JSON list of C-alpha atoms in Angstrom, two decimals:
[
{"chain": "A", "resi": 1, "resn": "MET", "atom": "CA", "xyz": [0.00, 0.00, 0.00]},
{"chain": "A", "resi": 2, "resn": "ALA", "atom": "CA", "xyz": [1.35, 3.42, -0.97]},
{"chain": "A", "resi": 3, "resn": "LEU", "atom": "CA", "xyz": [1.90, 5.91, 1.81]},
{"chain": "A", "resi": 4, "resn": "GLU", "atom": "CA", "xyz": [-0.45, 8.47, 0.25]},
{"chain": "A", "resi": 5, "resn": "GLU", "atom": "CA", "xyz": [-3.23, 5.86, 0.25]},
{"chain": "A", "resi": 6, "resn": "ALA", "atom": "CA", "xyz": [-2.72, 5.18, 3.96]},
{"chain": "A", "resi": 7, "resn": "LEU", "atom": "CA", "xyz": [-2.55, 8.83, 5.06]},
{"chain": "A", "resi": 8, "resn": "PRO", "atom": "CA", "xyz": [-6.35, 9.48, 5.12]},
{"chain": "A", "resi": 9, "resn": "THR", "atom": "CA", "xyz": [-6.92, 6.48, 7.40]},
{"chain": "A", "resi": 10, "resn": "LEU", "atom": "CA", "xyz": [-4.06, 7.50, 9.69]},
{"chain": "A", "resi": 11, "resn": "PHE", "atom": "CA", "xyz": [-5.36, 11.07, 9.78]},
{"chain": "A", "resi": 12, "resn": "ILE", "atom": "CA", "xyz": [-8.88, 9.91, 10.70]},
{"chain": "A", "resi": 13, "resn": "LEU", "atom": "CA", "xyz": [-7.41, 7.69, 13.41]},
{"chain": "A", "resi": 14, "resn": "ALA", "atom": "CA", "xyz": [-5.54, 10.65, 14.91]},
{"chain": "A", "resi": 15, "resn": "ILE", "atom": "CA", "xyz": [-8.67, 12.83, 14.85]},
{"chain": "A", "resi": 16, "resn": "ALA", "atom": "CA", "xyz": [-10.77, 10.05, 16.42]},
{"chain": "A", "resi": 17, "resn": "MET", "atom": "CA", "xyz": [-8.22, 9.57, 19.20]},
{"chain": "A", "resi": 18, "resn": "LEU", "atom": "CA", "xyz": [-8.17, 13.31, 19.94]},
{"chain": "A", "resi": 19, "resn": "CYS", "atom": "CA", "xyz": [-11.97, 13.45, 19.98]},
{"chain": "A", "resi": 20, "resn": "LEU", "atom": "CA", "xyz": [-12.18, 10.48, 22.33]},
{"chain": "A", "resi": 21, "resn": "ALA", "atom": "CA", "xyz": [-9.54, 11.97, 24.64]},
{"chain": "A", "resi": 22, "resn": "TRP", "atom": "CA", "xyz": [-11.53, 15.23, 24.86]},
{"chain": "A", "resi": 23, "resn": "LEU", "atom": "CA", "xyz": [-14.84, 13.43, 25.39]},
{"chain": "A", "resi": 24, "resn": "SER", "atom": "CA", "xyz": [-13.31, 11.19, 28.07]},
{"chain": "A", "resi": 25, "resn": "ARG", "atom": "CA", "xyz": [-12.21, 14.31, 29.93]},
{"chain": "A", "resi": 26, "resn": "GLN", "atom": "CA", "xyz": [-15.68, 15.82, 29.58]},
{"chain": "A", "resi": 27, "resn": "LEU", "atom": "CA", "xyz": [-17.27, 12.58, 30.77]},
{"chain": "A", "resi": 28, "resn": "SER", "atom": "CA", "xyz": [-15.15, 12.61, 33.92]},
{"chain": "A", "resi": 29, "resn": "VAL", "atom": "CA", "xyz": [-15.80, 16.29, 34.69]},
{"chain": "A", "resi": 30, "resn": "ARG", "atom": "CA", "xyz": [-19.55, 16.19, 33.96]},
{"chain": "A", "resi": 31, "resn": "THR", "atom": "CA", "xyz": [-20.10, 12.99, 35.95]},
{"chain": "A", "resi": 32, "resn": "GLN", "atom": "CA", "xyz": [-18.37, 14.46, 38.98]},
{"chain": "A", "resi": 33, "resn": "LEU", "atom": "CA", "xyz": [-20.24, 17.78, 38.72]},
{"chain": "A", "resi": 34, "resn": "VAL", "atom": "CA", "xyz": [-23.61, 16.05, 38.47]},
{"chain": "A", "resi": 35, "resn": "VAL", "atom": "CA", "xyz": [-22.93, 13.93, 41.55]},
{"chain": "A", "resi": 36, "resn": "TYR", "atom": "CA", "xyz": [-21.45, 16.89, 43.42]},
{"chain": "A", "resi": 37, "resn": "PHE", "atom": "CA", "xyz": [-24.45, 19.12, 42.69]},
{"chain": "A", "resi": 38, "resn": "ALA", "atom": "CA", "xyz": [-26.80, 16.29, 43.69]},
{"chain": "A", "resi": 39, "resn": "THR", "atom": "CA", "xyz": [-25.04, 15.31, 46.92]},
{"chain": "A", "resi": 40, "resn": "GLY", "atom": "CA", "xyz": [-22.68, 18.16, 47.83]},
{"chain": "A", "resi": 41, "resn": "SER", "atom": "CA", "xyz": [-19.96, 15.58, 48.44]},
{"chain": "A", "resi": 42, "resn": "LEU", "atom": "CA", "xyz": [-16.64, 15.76, 46.61]},
{"chain": "A", "resi": 43, "resn": "ASP", "atom": "CA", "xyz": [-15.77, 12.25, 47.78]},
{"chain": "A", "resi": 44, "resn": "LEU", "atom": "CA", "xyz": [-18.96, 10.81, 46.29]},
{"chain": "A", "resi": 45, "resn": "ALA", "atom": "CA", "xyz": [-18.28, 12.68, 43.04]},
{"chain": "A", "resi": 46, "resn": "THR", "atom": "CA", "xyz": [-14.84, 11.06, 42.86]},
{"chain": "A", "resi": 47, "resn": "LEU", "atom": "CA", "xyz": [-16.26, 7.66, 43.71]},
{"chain": "A", "resi": 48, "resn": "ALA", "atom": "CA", "xyz": [-18.95, 7.99, 41.02]},
{"chain": "A", "resi": 49, "resn": "ILE", "atom": "CA", "xyz": [-16.55, 8.32, 38.08]},
{"chain": "A", "resi": 50, "resn": "PHE", "atom": "CA", "xyz": [-14.41, 5.52, 39.52]},
{"chain": "A", "resi": 51, "resn": "LEU", "atom": "CA", "xyz": [-17.36, 3.11, 39.77]},
{"chain": "A", "resi": 52, "resn": "LEU", "atom": "CA", "xyz": [-18.62, 4.09, 36.31]},
{"chain": "A", "resi": 53, "resn": "LEU", "atom": "CA", "xyz": [-15.29, 3.19, 34.69]},
{"chain": "A", "resi": 54, "resn": "LEU", "atom": "CA", "xyz": [-14.13, 0.48, 37.13]},
{"chain": "A", "resi": 55, "resn": "PRO", "atom": "CA", "xyz": [-13.70, -2.41, 34.62]},
{"chain": "A", "resi": 56, "resn": "GLY", "atom": "CA", "xyz": [-11.75, -0.14, 32.28]},
{"chain": "A", "resi": 57, "resn": "VAL", "atom": "CA", "xyz": [-9.58, 1.15, 35.12]},
{"chain": "A", "resi": 58, "resn": "PHE", "atom": "CA", "xyz": [-8.68, -2.42, 36.06]},
{"chain": "A", "resi": 59, "resn": "VAL", "atom": "CA", "xyz": [-7.75, -3.26, 32.43]},
{"chain": "A", "resi": 60, "resn": "HIS", "atom": "CA", "xyz": [-5.69, -0.05, 32.24]},
{"chain": "A", "resi": 61, "resn": "GLU", "atom": "CA", "xyz": [-3.61, -0.82, 35.33]},
{"chain": "A", "resi": 62, "resn": "LEU", "atom": "CA", "xyz": [-3.34, -4.53, 34.50]},
{"chain": "A", "resi": 63, "resn": "SER", "atom": "CA", "xyz": [-1.92, -3.57, 31.08]},
{"chain": "A", "resi": 64, "resn": "HIS", "atom": "CA", "xyz": [0.81, -1.55, 32.79]},
{"chain": "A", "resi": 65, "resn": "TRP", "atom": "CA", "xyz": [1.58, -4.46, 35.11]},
{"chain": "A", "resi": 66, "resn": "VAL", "atom": "CA", "xyz": [1.68, -7.13, 32.37]},
{"chain": "A", "resi": 67, "resn": "ALA", "atom": "CA", "xyz": [3.83, -4.98, 30.06]},
{"chain": "A", "resi": 68, "resn": "ALA", "atom": "CA", "xyz": [6.29, -4.23, 32.86]},
{"chain": "A", "resi": 69, "resn": "ARG", "atom": "CA", "xyz": [6.60, -7.89, 33.79]},
{"chain": "A", "resi": 70, "resn": "LEU", "atom": "CA", "xyz": [7.07, -8.96, 30.17]},
{"chain": "A", "resi": 71, "resn": "LEU", "atom": "CA", "xyz": [9.85, -6.37, 29.82]},
{"chain": "A", "resi": 72, "resn": "GLY", "atom": "CA", "xyz": [11.61, -7.60, 32.96]},
{"chain": "A", "resi": 73, "resn": "LEU", "atom": "CA", "xyz": [10.75, -4.61, 35.15]},
{"chain": "A", "resi": 74, "resn": "ARG", "atom": "CA", "xyz": [9.87, -4.97, 38.84]},
{"chain": "A", "resi": 75, "resn": "THR", "atom": "CA", "xyz": [6.38, -3.89, 39.88]},
{"chain": "A", "resi": 76, "resn": "SER", "atom": "CA", "xyz": [4.73, -3.07, 43.20]},
{"chain": "A", "resi": 77, "resn": "LYS", "atom": "CA", "xyz": [1.75, -1.25, 44.71]},
{"chain": "A", "resi": 78, "resn": "PHE", "atom": "CA", "xyz": [-0.96, -2.31, 42.27]},
{"chain": "A", "resi": 79, "resn": "ARG", "atom": "CA", "xyz": [-3.86, -0.01, 43.19]},
{"chain": "A", "resi": 80, "resn": "VAL", "atom": "CA", "xyz": [-7.35, 0.25, 41.69]},
{"chain": "A", "resi": 81, "resn": "TRP", "atom": "CA", "xyz": [-8.99, 2.94, 43.81]},
{"chain": "A", "resi": 82, "resn": "PRO", "atom": "CA", "xyz": [-9.52, 6.68, 43.30]},
{"chain": "A", "resi": 83, "resn": "LYS", "atom": "CA", "xyz": [-7.11, 9.19, 44.76]},
{"chain": "A", "resi": 84, "resn": "ARG", "atom": "CA", "xyz": [-7.40, 12.94, 44.27]},
{"chain": "A", "resi": 85, "resn": "HIS", "atom": "CA", "xyz": [-4.23, 14.87, 43.47]},
{"chain": "A", "resi": 86, "resn": "LYS", "atom": "CA", "xyz": [-5.01, 18.60, 43.63]},
{"chain": "A", "resi": 87, "resn": "ASP", "atom": "CA", "xyz": [-6.47, 19.35, 40.18]},
{"chain": "A", "resi": 88, "resn": "ARG", "atom": "CA", "xyz": [-6.74, 15.75, 38.95]},
{"chain": "A", "resi": 89, "resn": "ILE", "atom": "CA", "xyz": [-7.89, 12.30, 40.00]},
{"chain": "A", "resi": 90, "resn": "GLY", "atom": "CA", "xyz": [-5.94, 9.08, 39.80]},
{"chain": "A", "resi": 91, "resn": "LEU", "atom": "CA", "xyz": [-8.28, 6.08, 39.49]},
{"chain": "A", "resi": 92, "resn": "GLY", "atom": "CA", "xyz": [-5.48, 3.56, 39.88]},
{"chain": "A", "resi": 93, "resn": "SER", "atom": "CA", "xyz": [-1.74, 3.10, 39.71]},
{"chain": "A", "resi": 94, "resn": "VAL", "atom": "CA", "xyz": [1.09, 0.58, 39.44]},
{"chain": "A", "resi": 95, "resn": "SER", "atom": "CA", "xyz": [4.58, 1.30, 40.68]},
{"chain": "A", "resi": 96, "resn": "VAL", "atom": "CA", "xyz": [7.15, 0.20, 38.07]},
{"chain": "A", "resi": 97, "resn": "GLU", "atom": "CA", "xyz": [10.91, 0.52, 38.19]},
{"chain": "A", "resi": 98, "resn": "ARG", "atom": "CA", "xyz": [12.60, 2.64, 35.55]},
{"chain": "A", "resi": 99, "resn": "GLY", "atom": "CA", "xyz": [13.78, 0.76, 32.48]},
{"chain": "A", "resi": 100, "resn": "GLY", "atom": "CA", "xyz": [14.94, 3.43, 30.05]},
{"chain": "A", "resi": 101, "resn": "THR", "atom": "CA", "xyz": [13.13, 5.35, 27.33]},
{"chain": "A", "resi": 102, "resn": "TRP", "atom": "CA", "xyz": [12.01, 2.40, 25.23]},
{"chain": "A", "resi": 103, "resn": "ARG", "atom": "CA", "xyz": [10.76, 0.15, 28.00]},
{"chain": "A", "resi": 104, "resn": "ASP", "atom": "CA", "xyz": [9.19, 3.01, 29.96]},
{"chain": "A", "resi": 105, "resn": "SER", "atom": "CA", "xyz": [7.36, 4.15, 26.82]},
{"chain": "A", "resi": 106, "resn": "ALA", "atom": "CA", "xyz": [6.11, 0.62, 26.15]},
{"chain": "A", "resi": 107, "resn": "VAL", "atom": "CA", "xyz": [4.78, 0.32, 29.70]},
{"chain": "A", "resi": 108, "resn": "GLY", "atom": "CA", "xyz": [3.18, 3.77, 29.50]},
{"chain": "A", "resi": 109, "resn": "MET", "atom": "CA", "xyz": [1.45, 3.03, 26.20]},
{"chain": "A", "resi": 110, "resn": "ALA", "atom": "CA", "xyz": [0.35, -0.51, 27.13]},
{"chain": "A", "resi": 111, "resn": "PRO", "atom": "CA", "xyz": [-3.23, 0.49, 28.13]},
{"chain": "A", "resi": 112, "resn": "LEU", "atom": "CA", "xyz": [-3.72, 2.36, 24.85]},
{"chain": "A", "resi": 113, "resn": "ILE", "atom": "CA", "xyz": [-2.50, -0.64, 22.85]},
{"chain": "A", "resi": 114, "resn": "THR", "atom": "CA", "xyz": [-4.55, -3.14, 24.87]},
{"chain": "A", "resi": 115, "resn": "GLY", "atom": "CA", "xyz": [-7.63, -0.94, 24.72]},
{"chain": "A", "resi": 116, "resn": "SER", "atom": "CA", "xyz": [-7.28, -0.42, 20.97]},
{"chain": "A", "resi": 117, "resn": "VAL", "atom": "CA", "xyz": [-7.04, -4.16, 20.34]},
{"chain": "A", "resi": 118, "resn": "LEU", "atom": "CA", "xyz": [-10.09, -4.87, 22.52]},
{"chain": "A", "resi": 119, "resn": "LEU", "atom": "CA", "xyz": [-12.10, -2.09, 20.87]},
{"chain": "A", "resi": 120, "resn": "ALA", "atom": "CA", "xyz": [-11.27, -3.30, 17.37]},
{"chain": "A", "resi": 121, "resn": "LEU", "atom": "CA", "xyz": [-12.08, -6.94, 18.14]},
{"chain": "A", "resi": 122, "resn": "VAL", "atom": "CA", "xyz": [-15.37, -6.35, 20.00]},
{"chain": "A", "resi": 123, "resn": "GLY", "atom": "CA", "xyz": [-16.47, -3.51, 17.73]},
{"chain": "A", "resi": 124, "resn": "ALA", "atom": "CA", "xyz": [-16.02, -5.60, 14.59]},
{"chain": "A", "resi": 125, "resn": "ALA", "atom": "CA", "xyz": [-17.27, -8.93, 15.99]},
{"chain": "A", "resi": 126, "resn": "VAL", "atom": "CA", "xyz": [-20.31, -7.68, 17.91]},
{"chain": "A", "resi": 127, "resn": "PHE", "atom": "CA", "xyz": [-21.36, -4.39, 16.32]},
{"chain": "A", "resi": 128, "resn": "GLN", "atom": "CA", "xyz": [-19.84, -4.50, 12.81]},
{"chain": "A", "resi": 129, "resn": "SER", "atom": "CA", "xyz": [-18.53, -1.03, 13.66]},
{"chain": "A", "resi": 130, "resn": "ASP", "atom": "CA", "xyz": [-16.62, -0.83, 10.38]},
{"chain": "A", "resi": 131, "resn": "LEU", "atom": "CA", "xyz": [-19.99, -0.20, 8.70]},
{"chain": "A", "resi": 132, "resn": "LEU", "atom": "CA", "xyz": [-20.27, 3.04, 10.65]},
{"chain": "A", "resi": 133, "resn": "VAL", "atom": "CA", "xyz": [-17.13, 4.30, 8.96]},
{"chain": "A", "resi": 134, "resn": "GLU", "atom": "CA", "xyz": [-18.41, 3.36, 5.50]},
{"chain": "A", "resi": 135, "resn": "GLN", "atom": "CA", "xyz": [-21.73, 5.15, 6.04]},
{"chain": "A", "resi": 136, "resn": "LEU", "atom": "CA", "xyz": [-20.05, 8.21, 7.50]},
{"chain": "A", "resi": 137, "resn": "ALA", "atom": "CA", "xyz": [-17.55, 8.31, 4.62]},
{"chain": "A", "resi": 138, "resn": "GLN", "atom": "CA", "xyz": [-20.50, 8.35, 2.21]},
{"chain": "A", "resi": 139, "resn": "GLY", "atom": "CA", "xyz": [-22.02, 11.31, 4.06]},
{"chain": "A", "resi": 140, "resn": "ARG", "atom": "CA", "xyz": [-24.96, 9.26, 5.36]},
{"chain": "A", "resi": 141, "resn": "LEU", "atom": "CA", "xyz": [-25.04, 10.78, 8.82]},
{"chain": "A", "resi": 142, "resn": "LEU", "atom": "CA", "xyz": [-28.58, 9.72, 9.69]},
{"chain": "A", "resi": 143, "resn": "ASP", "atom": "CA", "xyz": [-27.83, 6.17, 8.56]},
{"chain": "A", "resi": 144, "resn": "THR", "atom": "CA", "xyz": [-24.73, 6.22, 10.75]},
{"chain": "A", "resi": 145, "resn": "VAL", "atom": "CA", "xyz": [-26.74, 7.18, 13.82]},
{"chain": "A", "resi": 146, "resn": "GLY", "atom": "CA", "xyz": [-29.40, 4.64, 12.88]},
{"chain": "A", "resi": 147, "resn": "ALA", "atom": "CA", "xyz": [-26.78, 1.89, 12.60]},
{"chain": "A", "resi": 148, "resn": "PHE", "atom": "CA", "xyz": [-25.50, 2.90, 16.02]},
{"chain": "A", "resi": 149, "resn": "PHE", "atom": "CA", "xyz": [-28.91, 2.35, 17.62]},
{"chain": "A", "resi": 150, "resn": "ASP", "atom": "CA", "xyz": [-29.43, -0.87, 15.67]},
{"chain": "A", "resi": 151, "resn": "ALA", "atom": "CA", "xyz": [-26.18, -2.14, 17.18]},
{"chain": "A", "resi": 152, "resn": "LEU", "atom": "CA", "xyz": [-27.37, -1.30, 20.68]},
{"chain": "A", "resi": 153, "resn": "ALA", "atom": "CA", "xyz": [-30.58, -3.24, 20.05]},
{"chain": "A", "resi": 154, "resn": "LYS", "atom": "CA", "xyz": [-28.72, -6.48, 19.39]},
{"chain": "A", "resi": 155, "resn": "PRO", "atom": "CA", "xyz": [-28.79, -9.27, 22.00]},
{"chain": "A", "resi": 156, "resn": "ASP", "atom": "CA", "xyz": [-26.53, -8.19, 24.88]},
{"chain": "A", "resi": 157, "resn": "GLY", "atom": "CA", "xyz": [-25.89, -5.02, 22.89]},
{"chain": "A", "resi": 158, "resn": "LEU", "atom": "CA", "xyz": [-26.03, -2.76, 25.93]},
{"chain": "A", "resi": 159, "resn": "VAL", "atom": "CA", "xyz": [-23.61, -5.02, 27.83]},
{"chain": "A", "resi": 160, "resn": "TRP", "atom": "CA", "xyz": [-21.05, -4.97, 25.02]},
{"chain": "A", "resi": 161, "resn": "ALA", "atom": "CA", "xyz": [-21.63, -1.24, 24.51]},
{"chain": "A", "resi": 162, "resn": "TYR", "atom": "CA", "xyz": [-20.80, -0.65, 28.18]},
{"chain": "A", "resi": 163, "resn": "PHE", "atom": "CA", "xyz": [-17.65, -2.74, 27.71]},
{"chain": "A", "resi": 164, "resn": "LEU", "atom": "CA", "xyz": [-16.54, -0.57, 24.79]},
{"chain": "A", "resi": 165, "resn": "PHE", "atom": "CA", "xyz": [-17.53, 2.54, 26.74]},
{"chain": "A", "resi": 166, "resn": "VAL", "atom": "CA", "xyz": [-15.40, 1.78, 29.80]},
{"chain": "A", "resi": 167, "resn": "ILE", "atom": "CA", "xyz": [-12.42, 0.48, 27.81]},
{"chain": "A", "resi": 168, "resn": "GLY", "atom": "CA", "xyz": [-12.46, 3.42, 25.41]},
{"chain": "A", "resi": 169, "resn": "ASN", "atom": "CA", "xyz": [-12.76, 6.01, 28.18]},
{"chain": "A", "resi": 170, "resn": "SER", "atom": "CA", "xyz": [-10.08, 4.41, 30.36]},
{"chain": "A", "resi": 171, "resn": "MET", "atom": "CA", "xyz": [-7.35, 3.56, 27.86]},
{"chain": "A", "resi": 172, "resn": "MET", "atom": "CA", "xyz": [-5.91, 7.04, 27.27]},
{"chain": "A", "resi": 173, "resn": "PRO", "atom": "CA", "xyz": [-2.40, 7.53, 28.72]},
{"chain": "A", "resi": 174, "resn": "SER", "atom": "CA", "xyz": [-2.23, 9.61, 31.88]},
{"chain": "A", "resi": 175, "resn": "ARG", "atom": "CA", "xyz": [0.20, 12.49, 32.33]},
{"chain": "A", "resi": 176, "resn": "SER", "atom": "CA", "xyz": [2.77, 10.20, 33.94]},
{"chain": "A", "resi": 177, "resn": "ASP", "atom": "CA", "xyz": [2.27, 7.58, 31.18]},
{"chain": "A", "resi": 178, "resn": "ARG", "atom": "CA", "xyz": [3.11, 10.16, 28.52]},
{"chain": "A", "resi": 179, "resn": "GLN", "atom": "CA", "xyz": [6.33, 11.46, 30.10]},
{"chain": "A", "resi": 180, "resn": "PRO", "atom": "CA", "xyz": [8.76, 8.93, 28.51]},
{"chain": "A", "resi": 181, "resn": "LEU", "atom": "CA", "xyz": [7.20, 9.48, 25.07]},
{"chain": "A", "resi": 182, "resn": "ARG", "atom": "CA", "xyz": [8.81, 12.85, 24.42]},
{"chain": "A", "resi": 183, "resn": "LEU", "atom": "CA", "xyz": [12.31, 11.46, 24.05]},
{"chain": "A", "resi": 184, "resn": "LEU", "atom": "CA", "xyz": [11.02, 8.41, 22.18]},
{"chain": "A", "resi": 185, "resn": "LEU", "atom": "CA", "xyz": [9.23, 10.60, 19.61]},
{"chain": "A", "resi": 186, "resn": "ILE", "atom": "CA", "xyz": [12.47, 12.50, 19.03]},
{"chain": "A", "resi": 187, "resn": "TYR", "atom": "CA", "xyz": [14.30, 9.21, 18.41]},
{"chain": "A", "resi": 188, "resn": "VAL", "atom": "CA", "xyz": [11.58, 8.04, 16.00]},
{"chain": "A", "resi": 189, "resn": "ALA", "atom": "CA", "xyz": [11.56, 11.37, 14.12]},
{"chain": "A", "resi": 190, "resn": "LEU", "atom": "CA", "xyz": [15.35, 11.28, 13.73]},
{"chain": "A", "resi": 191, "resn": "ALA", "atom": "CA", "xyz": [15.25, 7.67, 12.56]},
{"chain": "A", "resi": 192, "resn": "ALA", "atom": "CA", "xyz": [12.56, 8.52, 9.98]},
{"chain": "A", "resi": 193, "resn": "LEU", "atom": "CA", "xyz": [14.57, 11.52, 8.77]},
{"chain": "A", "resi": 194, "resn": "ILE", "atom": "CA", "xyz": [17.70, 9.43, 8.35]},
{"chain": "A", "resi": 195, "resn": "TYR", "atom": "CA", "xyz": [15.68, 6.74, 6.57]},
{"chain": "A", "resi": 196, "resn": "ILE", "atom": "CA", "xyz": [14.38, 9.30, 4.06]},
{"chain": "A", "resi": 197, "resn": "VAL", "atom": "CA", "xyz": [17.67, 11.16, 3.58]},
{"chain": "A", "resi": 198, "resn": "VAL", "atom": "CA", "xyz": [19.72, 8.01, 3.04]},
{"chain": "A", "resi": 199, "resn": "GLY", "atom": "CA", "xyz": [17.09, 6.76, 0.61]},
{"chain": "A", "resi": 200, "resn": "LEU", "atom": "CA", "xyz": [16.52, 3.35, 2.16]},
{"chain": "A", "resi": 201, "resn": "PRO", "atom": "CA", "xyz": [13.92, 1.12, 0.43]},
{"chain": "A", "resi": 202, "resn": "ILE", "atom": "CA", "xyz": [10.31, 2.04, 1.15]},
{"chain": "A", "resi": 203, "resn": "ASP", "atom": "CA", "xyz": [8.95, -1.46, 0.45]},
{"chain": "A", "resi": 204, "resn": "PRO", "atom": "CA", "xyz": [9.10, -2.66, 4.08]},
{"chain": "A", "resi": 205, "resn": "VAL", "atom": "CA", "xyz": [7.12, 0.40, 5.17]},
{"chain": "A", "resi": 206, "resn": "THR", "atom": "CA", "xyz": [4.46, -0.05, 2.51]},
{"chain": "A", "resi": 207, "resn": "ALA", "atom": "CA", "xyz": [4.21, -3.76, 3.34]},
{"chain": "A", "resi": 208, "resn": "LEU", "atom": "CA", "xyz": [3.72, -2.94, 7.02]},
{"chain": "A", "resi": 209, "resn": "LEU", "atom": "CA", "xyz": [1.03, -0.36, 6.16]},
{"chain": "A", "resi": 210, "resn": "GLY", "atom": "CA", "xyz": [-0.74, -2.87, 3.96]},
{"chain": "A", "resi": 211, "resn": "TRP", "atom": "CA", "xyz": [-0.98, -5.18, 6.95]},
{"chain": "A", "resi": 212, "resn": "LEU", "atom": "CA", "xyz": [-1.88, -2.49, 9.49]},
{"chain": "A", "resi": 213, "resn": "ILE", "atom": "CA", "xyz": [-4.45, -0.38, 7.63]},
{"chain": "A", "resi": 214, "resn": "PRO", "atom": "CA", "xyz": [-7.28, -2.99, 7.67]},
{"chain": "A", "resi": 215, "resn": "ALA", "atom": "CA", "xyz": [-6.79, -3.38, 11.45]},
{"chain": "A", "resi": 216, "resn": "ILE", "atom": "CA", "xyz": [-6.70, 0.41, 11.88]},
{"chain": "A", "resi": 217, "resn": "GLN", "atom": "CA", "xyz": [-9.94, 0.72, 9.92]},
{"chain": "A", "resi": 218, "resn": "LEU", "atom": "CA", "xyz": [-11.59, -1.72, 12.34]},
{"chain": "A", "resi": 219, "resn": "LEU", "atom": "CA", "xyz": [-10.25, 0.36, 15.24]},
{"chain": "A", "resi": 220, "resn": "VAL", "atom": "CA", "xyz": [-11.56, 3.59, 13.71]},
{"chain": "A", "resi": 221, "resn": "GLY", "atom": "CA", "xyz": [-15.03, 2.02, 13.43]},
{"chain": "A", "resi": 222, "resn": "ALA", "atom": "CA", "xyz": [-14.98, 1.03, 17.08]},
{"chain": "A", "resi": 223, "resn": "LEU", "atom": "CA", "xyz": [-13.71, 4.46, 18.09]},
{"chain": "A", "resi": 224, "resn": "LEU", "atom": "CA", "xyz": [-16.54, 6.06, 16.15]},
{"chain": "A", "resi": 225, "resn": "PHE", "atom": "CA", "xyz": [-19.02, 3.87, 18.04]},
{"chain": "A", "resi": 226, "resn": "VAL", "atom": "CA", "xyz": [-17.57, 4.95, 21.40]},
{"chain": "A", "resi": 227, "resn": "ILE", "atom": "CA", "xyz": [-17.46, 8.61, 20.31]},
{"chain": "A", "resi": 228, "resn": "ILE", "atom": "CA", "xyz": [-21.15, 8.58, 19.37]},
{"chain": "A", "resi": 229, "resn": "LEU", "atom": "CA", "xyz": [-21.96, 6.89, 22.68]},
{"chain": "A", "resi": 230, "resn": "ASP", "atom": "CA", "xyz": [-19.89, 9.46, 24.56]},
{"chain": "A", "resi": 231, "resn": "VAL", "atom": "CA", "xyz": [-21.61, 12.36, 22.79]},
{"chain": "A", "resi": 232, "resn": "PHE", "atom": "CA", "xyz": [-25.03, 11.17, 23.97]},
{"chain": "A", "resi": 233, "resn": "VAL", "atom": "CA", "xyz": [-23.84, 10.47, 27.51]},
{"chain": "A", "resi": 234, "resn": "VAL", "atom": "CA", "xyz": [-21.95, 13.75, 27.88]},
{"chain": "A", "resi": 235, "resn": "ALA", "atom": "CA", "xyz": [-24.87, 15.71, 26.43]},
{"chain": "A", "resi": 236, "resn": "GLY", "atom": "CA", "xyz": [-27.23, 14.07, 28.93]},
{"chain": "A", "resi": 237, "resn": "LEU", "atom": "CA", "xyz": [-24.86, 14.76, 31.81]},
{"chain": "A", "resi": 238, "resn": "PHE", "atom": "CA", "xyz": [-24.45, 18.39, 30.72]},
{"chain": "A", "resi": 239, "resn": "LEU", "atom": "CA", "xyz": [-28.22, 18.87, 30.66]},
{"chain": "A", "resi": 240, "resn": "LEU", "atom": "CA", "xyz": [-28.59, 17.27, 34.10]},
{"chain": "A", "resi": 241, "resn": "GLU", "atom": "CA", "xyz": [-25.68, 19.32, 35.43]},
{"chain": "A", "resi": 242, "resn": "THR", "atom": "CA", "xyz": [-27.31, 22.55, 34.20]},
{"chain": "A", "resi": 243, "resn": "ILE", "atom": "CA", "xyz": [-30.62, 21.68, 35.87]},
{"chain": "A", "resi": 244, "resn": "LEU", "atom": "CA", "xyz": [-28.98, 20.74, 39.19]},
{"chain": "A", "resi": 245, "resn": "ALA", "atom": "CA", "xyz": [-26.76, 23.84, 39.13]},
{"chain": "A", "resi": 246, "resn": "ARG", "atom": "CA", "xyz": [-29.79, 26.10, 38.74]},
{"chain": "A", "resi": 247, "resn": "LEU", "atom": "CA", "xyz": [-31.64, 24.30, 41.52]},
{"chain": "A", "resi": 248, "resn": "ARG", "atom": "CA", "xyz": [-28.65, 24.94, 43.78]},
{"chain": "A", "resi": 249, "resn": "GLY", "atom": "CA", "xyz": [-28.56, 28.57, 42.70]},
{"chain": "A", "resi": 250, "resn": "ARG", "atom": "CA", "xyz": [-25.27, 28.40, 40.79]}
]
């Protein structure tokens, strides 16, 4: 597959990831505000978002732990419980010894990789989420939304939708997960520059893209499913938050 043929899919993937990251943040904030306005308790607000995403939080931290162990790094203090740190909330953590840029980056990105694989597999197998991408690409927005609701109506559709919801909204790297990536991205950029300048053969890259793009398209479909689900949930939470805020005189 030529690089120019793969670029649109890679671009859509990047946009979908950014949208999901923003929606995940909104989901966390709106859930906490709704519970806080309803109860007046900051602790209950923190507990609410933790319980909502609990299965995804466990998968996130387990991914860190498994990746660290596979890479020969010592682990300790596996925690799945919310803890507030000034302006942010940690829903879980795993203490892992330092292993250098490459291993630290792999451990940090493990939840995103695990979550992406799970989303692609469940989205394609249960909801045929790749059809959402085809309909959206054809400009059939109403058909896309209709297909989304048809997927929810399938047997156990709501259960699997919740699975995608918690995985998708828990897999994004935290601030500490992203720290080793800066140096790694510099290394990758330099390696790519050298590859281009030296004029090394492009065939291995195109072969890799040919293998990856179909999997990425499945992932994009699943991400689109989660994004649509998030939009409805966040919109509902925002409406409820506005009502509760006015009742409390805010």
